[in-house]
Structures are given as C-alpha cells and as structure tokens.
Short mmCIF file of C-alpha atoms in Angstrom, two decimals:
data_model
loop_
_atom_site.label_atom_id
_atom_site.label_comp_id
_atom_site.label_asym_id
_atom_site.label_seq_id
_atom_site.Cartn_x
_atom_site.Cartn_y
_atom_site.Cartn_z
CA UNK T 1 4.79 -19.48 30.34
CA UNK T 2 8.06 -17.69 29.49
CA UNK T 3 10.71 -18.90 31.82
CA UNK T 4 14.27 -17.66 32.29
CA UNK T 5 16.71 -19.91 34.03
CA UNK T 6 20.20 -18.84 35.21
CA UNK T 7 23.07 -21.29 35.89
CA UNK T 8 26.06 -19.80 37.79
CA UNK T 9 28.55 -22.44 36.65
CA UNK T 10 30.19 -22.85 33.30
CA UNK T 11 28.69 -25.20 30.77
CA UNK T 12 32.20 -25.85 29.49
CA UNK T 13 32.83 -28.11 32.50
CA UNK T 14 30.25 -30.80 33.54
CA UNK T 15 28.75 -30.65 36.95
CA UNK T 16 25.65 -31.47 39.03
CA UNK T 17 24.02 -28.03 38.91
CA UNK T 18 24.59 -27.74 35.15
CA UNK T 19 23.01 -31.14 34.65
CA UNK T 20 20.10 -30.14 36.88
CA UNK T 21 19.52 -26.98 34.85
CA UNK T 22 19.54 -28.74 31.53
CA UNK T 23 17.22 -31.54 32.64
CA UNK T 24 14.79 -29.03 34.25
CA UNK T 25 14.75 -26.85 31.08
CA UNK T 26 14.04 -29.89 28.90
CA UNK T 27 11.26 -31.12 31.18
CA UNK T 28 9.60 -27.69 31.19
CA UNK T 29 9.92 -27.46 27.41
CA UNK T 30 8.37 -30.90 27.20
CA UNK T 31 5.47 -29.63 29.27
CA UNK T 32 4.82 -26.88 26.72
CA UNK T 33 6.71 -23.87 28.21
CA UNK T 34 9.12 -21.48 26.55
CA UNK T 35 12.51 -21.63 28.30
CA UNK T 36 15.82 -19.75 27.89
CA UNK T 37 18.91 -20.63 29.98
CA UNK T 38 21.74 -18.22 30.63
CA UNK T 39 25.09 -19.75 31.65
CA UNK T 40 28.85 -19.09 31.47
CA UNK T 41 30.23 -20.64 28.28
CA UNK T 42 32.40 -19.73 25.36
CA UNK T 43 30.49 -18.43 22.26
CA UNK T 44 31.71 -21.41 20.18
CA UNK T 45 30.84 -24.05 22.83
CA UNK T 46 28.44 -26.82 21.69
CA UNK T 47 25.20 -25.91 23.57
CA UNK T 48 21.53 -26.89 23.48
CA UNK T 49 19.51 -24.40 21.43
CA UNK T 50 17.86 -22.96 24.48
CA UNK T 51 21.13 -22.04 26.24
CA UNK T 52 22.52 -18.52 25.77
CA UNK T 53 26.30 -18.36 26.42
CA UNK T 54 27.40 -15.47 28.67
CA UNK T 55 31.14 -15.66 27.80
CA UNK T 56 34.20 -17.17 29.37
CA UNK T 57 34.37 -18.11 33.01
CA UNK T 58 37.10 -17.82 35.66
CA UNK T 59 37.90 -20.41 38.42
CA UNK T 60 36.70 -19.66 42.02
CA UNK T 61 37.18 -21.80 45.09
CA UNK T 62 33.68 -22.68 46.35
CA UNK T 63 32.26 -25.24 48.83
CA UNK T 64 35.43 -27.33 48.90
CA UNK T 65 35.76 -27.43 45.13
CA UNK T 66 36.50 -25.02 42.24
CA UNK T 67 33.63 -23.46 40.32
CA UNK T 68 33.99 -21.67 37.03
CA UNK T 69 31.92 -18.53 37.16
CA UNK T 70 31.31 -15.18 35.37
CA UNK T 71 31.15 -11.82 37.17
CA UNK T 72 31.84 -8.17 36.50
CA UNK T 73 30.71 -5.32 34.20
CA UNK T 74 30.63 -7.35 31.00
CA UNK T 75 28.66 -10.17 32.60
CA UNK T 76 26.26 -7.62 34.19
CA UNK T 77 25.56 -6.08 30.77
CA UNK T 78 24.95 -9.49 29.21
CA UNK T 79 22.58 -10.48 32.05
CA UNK T 80 20.55 -7.30 31.67
CA UNK T 81 20.39 -7.63 27.85
CA UNK T 82 19.17 -11.25 28.23
CA UNK T 83 16.49 -10.19 30.75
CA UNK T 84 15.31 -7.37 28.55
CA UNK T 85 15.02 -9.59 25.50
CA UNK T 86 13.42 -12.47 27.37
CA UNK T 87 10.57 -10.56 29.03
CA UNK T 88 10.14 -13.61 31.31
CA UNK T 89 7.07 -14.31 33.36
CA UNK T 90 9.37 -15.73 36.01
CA UNK T 91 13.09 -15.82 36.59
CA UNK T 92 14.61 -18.98 38.13
CA UNK T 93 18.17 -18.63 39.41
CA UNK T 94 20.37 -21.42 40.87
CA UNK T 95 22.78 -20.89 43.74
CA UNK T 96 21.99 -17.19 43.92
CA UNK T 97 24.69 -16.26 46.43
CA UNK T 98 27.56 -17.50 44.26
CA UNK T 99 29.55 -14.63 42.75
CA UNK T 100 28.34 -15.31 39.24
CA UNK T 101 25.44 -14.76 36.81
CA UNK T 102 22.74 -15.88 39.22
CA UNK T 103 23.54 -13.11 41.69
CA UNK T 104 23.75 -10.57 38.88
CA UNK T 105 20.36 -11.74 37.56
CA UNK T 106 18.75 -11.44 40.99
CA UNK T 107 20.10 -7.90 41.39
CA UNK T 108 18.95 -6.86 37.92
CA UNK T 109 15.47 -8.61 37.93
CA UNK T 110 12.35 -6.58 37.71
CA UNK T 111 9.78 -9.30 38.36
CA UNK T 112 9.19 -12.51 40.28
CA UNK T 113 12.41 -14.44 41.14
CA UNK T 114 12.62 -18.08 42.26
CA UNK T 115 15.91 -19.26 43.68
CA UNK T 116 17.07 -22.85 44.03
CA UNK T 117 19.72 -23.76 46.70
CA UNK T 118 21.63 -26.89 45.90
CA UNK T 119 24.08 -26.94 48.80
CA UNK T 120 23.94 -26.29 52.47
CA UNK T 121 26.44 -23.45 52.06
CA UNK T 122 24.63 -20.03 52.35
CA UNK T 123 27.49 -17.67 51.60
CA UNK T 124 31.01 -17.55 50.34
CA UNK T 125 33.94 -15.64 51.87
CA UNK T 126 33.68 -13.06 49.17
CA UNK T 127 29.98 -12.45 49.97
CA UNK T 128 30.77 -12.29 53.63
CA UNK T 129 32.51 -8.99 52.81
CA UNK T 130 29.49 -7.74 50.80
CA UNK T 131 26.66 -7.89 53.30
CA UNK T 132 24.78 -4.99 51.72
CA UNK T 133 24.67 -6.65 48.34
CA UNK T 134 23.67 -10.00 49.89
CA UNK T 135 20.79 -8.47 51.86
CA UNK T 136 19.58 -6.63 48.72
CA UNK T 137 19.55 -9.99 46.87
CA UNK T 138 17.71 -11.74 49.63
CA UNK T 139 14.94 -9.15 49.54
CA UNK T 140 14.47 -9.55 45.77
CA UNK T 141 13.96 -13.28 45.86
CA UNK T 142 10.21 -14.05 45.77
CA UNK T 143 10.28 -17.82 46.49
CA UNK T 144 12.91 -20.35 47.45
CA UNK T 145 13.49 -23.99 46.58
CA UNK T 146 15.92 -26.30 48.42
CA UNK T 147 16.91 -29.65 46.90
CA UNK T 148 17.23 -31.38 50.26
CA UNK T 149 16.11 -31.21 53.86
CA UNK T 150 19.59 -30.13 54.96
CA UNK T 151 19.70 -27.35 52.35
CA UNK T 152 16.22 -26.17 53.43
CA UNK T 153 17.23 -26.21 57.11
CA UNK T 154 20.17 -23.96 56.50
CA UNK T 155 18.05 -21.52 54.47
CA UNK T 156 15.46 -21.28 57.18
CA UNK T 157 18.01 -20.83 59.98
CA UNK T 158 20.33 -18.33 58.20
CA UNK T 159 18.13 -16.44 55.92
CA UNK T 160 14.74 -16.56 57.59
CA UNK T 161 11.45 -17.40 55.86
CA UNK T 162 10.73 -20.74 54.28
CA UNK T 163 11.88 -22.78 51.36
CA UNK T 164 9.96 -25.46 49.46
CA UNK T 165 11.90 -28.78 49.41
CA UNK T 166 11.88 -30.18 45.85
CA UNK T 167 14.62 -32.88 45.17
CA UNK T 168 16.86 -33.10 42.19
CA UNK T 169 15.14 -34.86 39.33
CA UNK T 170 16.38 -37.77 37.29
CA UNK T 171 15.52 -38.71 33.69
CA UNK T 172 14.35 -42.19 34.63
CA UNK T 173 13.78 -43.45 31.03
CA UNK T 174 17.21 -42.34 30.05
CA UNK T 175 18.85 -44.68 32.53
CA UNK T 176 16.35 -47.50 32.39
CA UNK T 177 16.30 -47.91 28.64
CA UNK T 178 19.97 -47.72 27.76
CA UNK T 179 22.21 -50.71 27.01
CA UNK T 180 25.08 -51.86 29.31
CA UNK T 181 28.68 -51.54 28.15
CA UNK T 182 29.83 -54.52 26.05
CA UNK T 183 30.76 -57.51 28.23
CA UNK T 184 29.22 -56.05 31.41
CA UNK T 185 28.05 -56.74 34.07
CA UNK T 186 28.79 -60.48 33.75
CA UNK T 187 27.70 -63.34 36.06
CA UNK T 188 26.75 -62.71 39.74
CA UNK T 189 25.58 -65.04 42.46
CA UNK T 190 26.75 -67.54 45.04
CA UNK T 191 30.30 -68.59 44.16
CA UNK T 192 30.43 -66.24 41.15
CA UNK T 193 32.04 -62.86 40.61
CA UNK T 194 29.78 -59.84 40.35
CA UNK T 195 30.52 -56.18 39.43
CA UNK T 196 30.74 -53.21 41.73
CA UNK T 197 30.49 -49.60 40.49
CA UNK T 198 31.71 -46.21 41.56
CA UNK T 199 31.34 -42.87 39.86
CA UNK T 200 32.89 -39.59 41.02
CA UNK T 201 36.06 -37.80 42.02
CA UNK T 202 37.80 -40.75 43.68
CA UNK T 203 40.72 -38.53 44.78
CA UNK T 204 38.42 -36.37 46.91
CA UNK T 205 38.44 -37.87 50.45
CA UNK T 206 34.74 -37.20 51.26
CA UNK T 207 33.71 -39.31 48.26
CA UNK T 208 34.97 -42.26 50.33
CA UNK T 209 36.60 -44.29 47.54
CA UNK T 210 39.37 -45.35 49.87
CA UNK T 211 36.65 -47.19 51.93
CA UNK T 212 35.33 -48.99 48.87
CA UNK T 213 38.90 -49.84 47.65
CA UNK T 214 39.79 -51.40 51.01
CA UNK T 215 36.53 -53.45 50.95
CA UNK T 216 37.13 -54.51 47.37
CA UNK T 217 40.70 -55.69 48.00
CA UNK T 218 39.57 -57.87 50.86
CA UNK T 219 36.58 -59.22 48.98
CA UNK T 220 38.38 -59.80 45.69
CA UNK T 221 40.79 -62.23 47.34
CA UNK T 222 37.81 -64.40 48.20
CA UNK T 223 35.91 -63.93 44.91
CA UNK T 224 38.10 -64.54 41.82
CA UNK T 225 35.54 -63.12 39.40
CA UNK T 226 34.77 -59.82 41.30
CA UNK T 227 35.32 -56.71 39.21
CA UNK T 228 35.19 -52.98 40.00
CA UNK T 229 34.06 -50.44 37.35
CA UNK T 230 35.13 -46.82 38.07
CA UNK T 231 34.22 -43.62 36.22
CA UNK T 232 35.25 -40.00 36.97
CA UNK T 233 38.17 -37.63 36.74
CA UNK T 234 41.55 -38.65 38.08
CA UNK T 235 44.72 -40.63 37.29
CA UNK T 236 44.77 -44.43 37.18
CA UNK T 237 47.95 -44.55 39.31
CA UNK T 238 46.05 -42.84 42.22
CA UNK T 239 43.18 -45.25 41.60
CA UNK T 240 45.50 -48.21 42.18
CA UNK T 241 47.12 -46.92 45.40
CA UNK T 242 47.06 -49.72 47.98
CA UNK T 243 45.73 -52.32 45.51
CA UNK T 244 47.94 -55.41 45.12
CA UNK T 245 49.44 -55.84 41.61
CA UNK T 246 47.47 -59.06 41.07
CA UNK T 247 44.16 -57.33 41.58
CA UNK T 248 44.67 -54.20 39.49
CA UNK T 249 43.50 -55.78 36.27
CA UNK T 250 40.09 -56.40 37.89
CA UNK T 251 39.56 -52.64 38.25
CA UNK T 252 38.44 -51.02 34.98
CA UNK T 253 38.79 -47.28 34.85
CA UNK T 254 36.66 -45.44 32.31
CA UNK T 255 37.88 -41.90 33.13
CA UNK T 256 35.57 -38.92 32.67
CA UNK T 257 32.40 -40.09 30.90
CA UNK T 258 29.70 -38.37 28.97
CA UNK T 259 26.04 -38.40 30.20
CA UNK T 260 25.08 -41.23 27.83
CA UNK T 261 28.08 -43.26 28.83
CA UNK T 262 27.35 -42.64 32.54
CA UNK T 263 23.95 -44.21 32.03
CA UNK T 264 25.56 -47.19 30.30
CA UNK T 265 28.14 -47.47 33.08
CA UNK T 266 25.35 -47.61 35.75
CA UNK T 267 23.52 -50.23 33.75
CA UNK T 268 26.75 -52.30 33.75
CA UNK T 269 26.98 -53.07 37.50
CA UNK T 270 25.23 -55.34 39.97
CA UNK T 271 25.93 -53.15 43.01
CA UNK T 272 26.46 -49.39 42.85
CA UNK T 273 28.46 -48.29 45.88
CA UNK T 274 28.34 -44.74 47.35
CA UNK T 275 30.83 -44.81 50.22
CA UNK T 276 30.83 -41.05 50.81
CA UNK T 277 31.91 -39.89 54.24
CA UNK T 278 30.06 -36.58 54.45
CA UNK T 279 29.22 -33.30 52.86
CA UNK T 280 26.30 -34.59 50.77
CA UNK T 281 23.04 -32.69 50.78
CA UNK T 282 21.07 -34.98 48.48
CA UNK T 283 22.66 -37.95 46.57
CA UNK T 284 21.94 -37.46 42.84
CA UNK T 285 24.04 -40.42 41.84
CA UNK T 286 21.87 -42.67 43.96
CA UNK T 287 18.69 -41.75 41.99
CA UNK T 288 20.53 -42.35 38.69
CA UNK T 289 21.79 -45.74 39.83
CA UNK T 290 18.25 -46.60 41.01
CA UNK T 291 16.84 -45.61 37.68
CA UNK T 292 19.39 -47.75 35.94
CA UNK T 293 18.33 -50.85 37.89
CA UNK T 294 21.45 -51.21 40.00
CA UNK T 295 21.20 -52.31 43.58
CA UNK T 296 22.49 -49.43 45.68
CA UNK T 297 24.82 -49.76 48.67
CA UNK T 298 25.42 -46.43 50.44
CA UNK T 299 26.97 -44.89 53.57
CA UNK T 300 24.43 -44.21 56.27
CA UNK T 301 24.45 -40.45 55.71
CA UNK T 302 21.21 -38.64 56.39
CA UNK T 303 20.92 -37.39 52.77
CA UNK T 304 21.39 -40.94 51.42
CA UNK T 305 19.02 -42.47 53.92
CA UNK T 306 16.27 -40.03 52.76
CA UNK T 307 16.80 -40.89 49.10
CA UNK T 308 16.76 -44.65 49.85
CA UNK T 309 13.55 -44.33 51.89
CA UNK T 310 15.25 -45.29 55.11
CA UNK T 311 17.01 -48.28 53.58
CA UNK T 312 13.96 -49.73 51.86
CA UNK T 313 15.31 -48.93 48.37
CA UNK T 314 18.99 -49.77 49.05
CA UNK T 315 21.35 -51.12 51.66
CA UNK T 316 23.00 -48.78 54.12
CA UNK T 317 26.26 -49.47 55.97
CA UNK T 318 28.01 -47.53 58.76
CA UNK T 319 29.88 -44.53 57.25
CA UNK T 320 33.58 -45.05 56.79
CA UNK T 321 33.50 -48.76 57.95
CA UNK T 322 35.22 -50.73 55.21
CA UNK T 323 34.74 -54.04 57.06
CA UNK T 324 31.00 -53.47 57.29
CA UNK T 325 30.91 -52.54 53.64
CA UNK T 326 32.79 -55.71 52.70
CA UNK T 327 30.30 -57.83 54.61
CA UNK T 328 27.33 -56.00 53.09
CA UNK T 329 28.70 -56.49 49.50
CA UNK T 330 29.43 -60.22 50.09
CA UNK T 331 25.92 -60.83 51.39
CA UNK T 332 24.26 -59.02 48.44
CA UNK T 333 26.45 -60.57 45.82
CA UNK T 334 25.38 -63.99 47.08
CA UNK T 335 21.70 -63.12 47.37
CA UNK T 336 20.07 -62.44 43.94
CA UNK T 337 16.61 -62.47 45.50
CA UNK T 338 17.51 -59.60 47.85
CA UNK T 339 19.09 -57.68 45.04
CA UNK T 340 15.88 -58.06 42.94
CA UNK T 341 13.73 -56.89 45.92
CA UNK T 342 15.82 -53.85 46.52
CA UNK T 343 15.94 -52.90 42.76
CA UNK T 344 12.18 -53.31 42.46
CA UNK T 345 11.58 -51.01 45.44
CA UNK T 346 14.11 -48.57 44.09
CA UNK T 347 12.25 -48.35 40.76
CA UNK T 348 9.08 -47.52 42.71
CA UNK T 349 10.78 -44.88 44.80
CA UNK T 350 12.71 -43.22 41.95
CA UNK T 351 9.47 -42.49 40.10
CA UNK T 352 8.92 -39.70 42.58
CA UNK T 353 12.22 -38.19 41.31
CA UNK T 354 11.33 -38.44 37.60
CA UNK T 355 11.80 -35.02 35.89
CA UNK T 356 8.26 -34.53 34.72
CA UNK T 357 7.03 -35.04 38.29
CA UNK T 358 9.68 -32.72 39.74
CA UNK T 359 9.08 -30.07 37.03
CA UNK T 360 5.39 -29.87 37.84
CA UNK T 361 6.25 -29.13 41.48
CA UNK T 362 8.63 -26.40 40.31
CA UNK T 363 5.85 -24.93 38.13
CA UNK T 364 3.66 -24.70 41.32
CA UNK T 365 6.36 -22.55 42.95
CA UNK T 366 6.54 -20.39 39.83
CA UNK T 367 2.77 -19.85 40.00
CA UNK T 368 3.07 -18.89 43.69
CA UNK T 369 5.83 -16.40 42.95
CA UNK T 370 3.90 -14.77 40.11
CA UNK T 371 0.82 -14.49 42.25
CA UNK T 372 2.80 -13.03 45.15
CA UNK T 373 4.16 -10.22 42.89
CA UNK T 374 0.78 -9.69 41.24
CA UNK T 375 2.48 -8.40 38.17
CA UNK T 376 4.31 -5.69 40.11
CA UNK T 377 7.82 -4.54 38.97
CA UNK T 378 10.40 -3.75 41.66
CA UNK T 379 11.24 -0.06 41.87
CA UNK T 380 14.77 -0.44 43.14
CA UNK T 381 17.58 -0.80 40.64
CA UNK T 382 21.06 -2.09 41.34
CA UNK T 383 23.71 -0.08 39.63
CA UNK T 384 26.26 -2.88 39.49
CA UNK T 385 30.01 -2.78 39.29
CA UNK T 386 31.55 0.15 37.49
#
C-alpha cells in the first residue's frame, strides 16, 4: 500500500505528535508498506529518508502551548506537489484542524483521507473564524481515529459521526533493551535510597512538578539516599525553587534529551512519577516508562487510569495531593515485591500499545476508508489562499 502521512508540526522541534508520526511510519514500513511523510522542516534538517521537508515553520499558540506550523500559498503548492507525486492509496493526516499542512492536505486531497485527533481540542480561534473551510474539511475526511476516549468523545459530540479509538503506540523493545545511565538507578529497598524520575516541561503547571517536588523534599529528609532524576526543557534555577540547599545535589537535571537518552533515563529510575494535574488525553510517557520497566506512580486522571488498567499496572494517587504522593512513594520504595508485581503487570499491559500491534489496527482503518470511497475521486477542488 502507498501511504502518505502528514504531520502539522515542525520536525525541527521535538514533540509528541512528531514522535507518533515517525514511529507509525517506521512500523508501517516494517510491515511492508511504502510510506512518505510530509512535515514542516528546513531543507537542510537531518530527517529520516521517508520524510519530505515542507519548508520553514512559524510559531502559533495552540492548546496551551506553541506549535510550529506551515501555512499559506507556498505550503499549499508544496502539499499539492507532494500529493501528485505520491499517488497515495490513502492519505493519513494528523490534527487536521490545525492551521498547517494537515488542513491543507485534507482540502487538496482527491482520495480517501484518514484523520487522527491527538488532543481533545476540536478547533482553534483562527479556525472559529473560518467555519466554511472547517466544514469543507470535515466533509472530506473519510475515517477518523482518536488516540484516547476523551479525544473520541469530543469528536463525536462536536463533529458528529464516529471515531475509532486507537491509542498512541510505543516501541517497546527500544525502551526494554536499552542500558541505564552510568551509576543509575542505584540501591532501593527498606532503609535504602531509591531513584524517582520525571520527564517533561516542569515549568508548566499542569505537568504537576511542584507536587512531586514537595513530596520529594519531605521524603528526602527521611531517606538520605533518595535521588530525583529530571529531564526536559527548562532552567535548573526554576527546578530548584523551594528545594533546601542541602537537597539540591540530590536532584540531577539532564535538560532536553534525545529519544535514545530518554529511553536510558527511564531505565535509570525505580519509580517514574507522573504528577500531572489535568489536560492529558492519553499519557504517552506512562507507556514509555512501563516499557522501560519502571514502576509507575501517576495522578488519578481518567486518561492515566485507562493506560494503567485502572491501577493494575501502576499506582494512582489523588491528583494534586503532595502528601498522598509522598506516602505512596515511601511505601513503594520500601516494598520491592510490590514494585516487581506492578512492573510485571505493566509489561503485559504495554504489549497492547506496541507499535506493530497499533499499526495493524491503523491499517484496518485505512482499508475501511479505501473501501468506503471505492476508488472514487472527489469532484470538489479547494482553490486555497491566493
């Protein structure tokens, strides 16, 4: 099958959707399909051979963050040229209502279109002022995928019709087979230290790092060997806010890490902590930590509860409750048997998120979309910006 995949966000900046697109493309290639990915990126950016750069991107506030996107006449021309050359059996766009390449591809497509929705946000402020274009795009999408129950619920309620729920995948072997960082994770057990881990934008309030930091400070005073390993963008001075001077050397900050180093980081902790306070539609980092063999401790968010199979594959604590988190961490650090049980269950659960399994489910949606169009080409043509 010839498959075209469009990523709306720049490959020059790492992100969850970009990682999803790369992993899906490689899984589909591994299953014997021909795949081309179109994404915003500079012409000289180091890219996988199956990625076609669509040029430089511009920053756009989106869903509480800043996305780097491409839009306008030049981008439209590049999208159309890529579609014409690709002659794809199916076009798969991600976040189709973001003002970027995905929307342009939907509007220019002439065959079956599958759209994946990663967030619960259905439209941006800019698109709210372009209802005609939005409705035109909705009508051209043949089949929809939502990566979580929450994202699916929003699609059904706001767009009508159904969406197939297929979770984000994880390259299980990549995380399970890598080596920990030198000197990590160290000893852990009754009366010993242990290593906690956190990965993400710790300066963003909804990521909940302040909750973990408070729990760590209280626990570290009781456990002299306890360490905290943190990776992600940010400044170390902000990381240390509220941490007593004597405890700061027990927090190791890796900064922004590559994908291989992320896997090594997750292999280097006893407990991976996800203290997020809200705004999560799935919980990709949980599946990665599970694949790496870390015991997961997470806020009792609906999205996290689903990933952790209701708490069977990881411990849940009341969202935003630092005292409860501290008690949960202390109990698990002193109970190696419980940690082993949770990790074993997590390995079983995460197999359902392994990319070959997820990719086969995506292929089923492709087949349904192709069958639904029955080889027909849409008559309407979008003129695009002039």
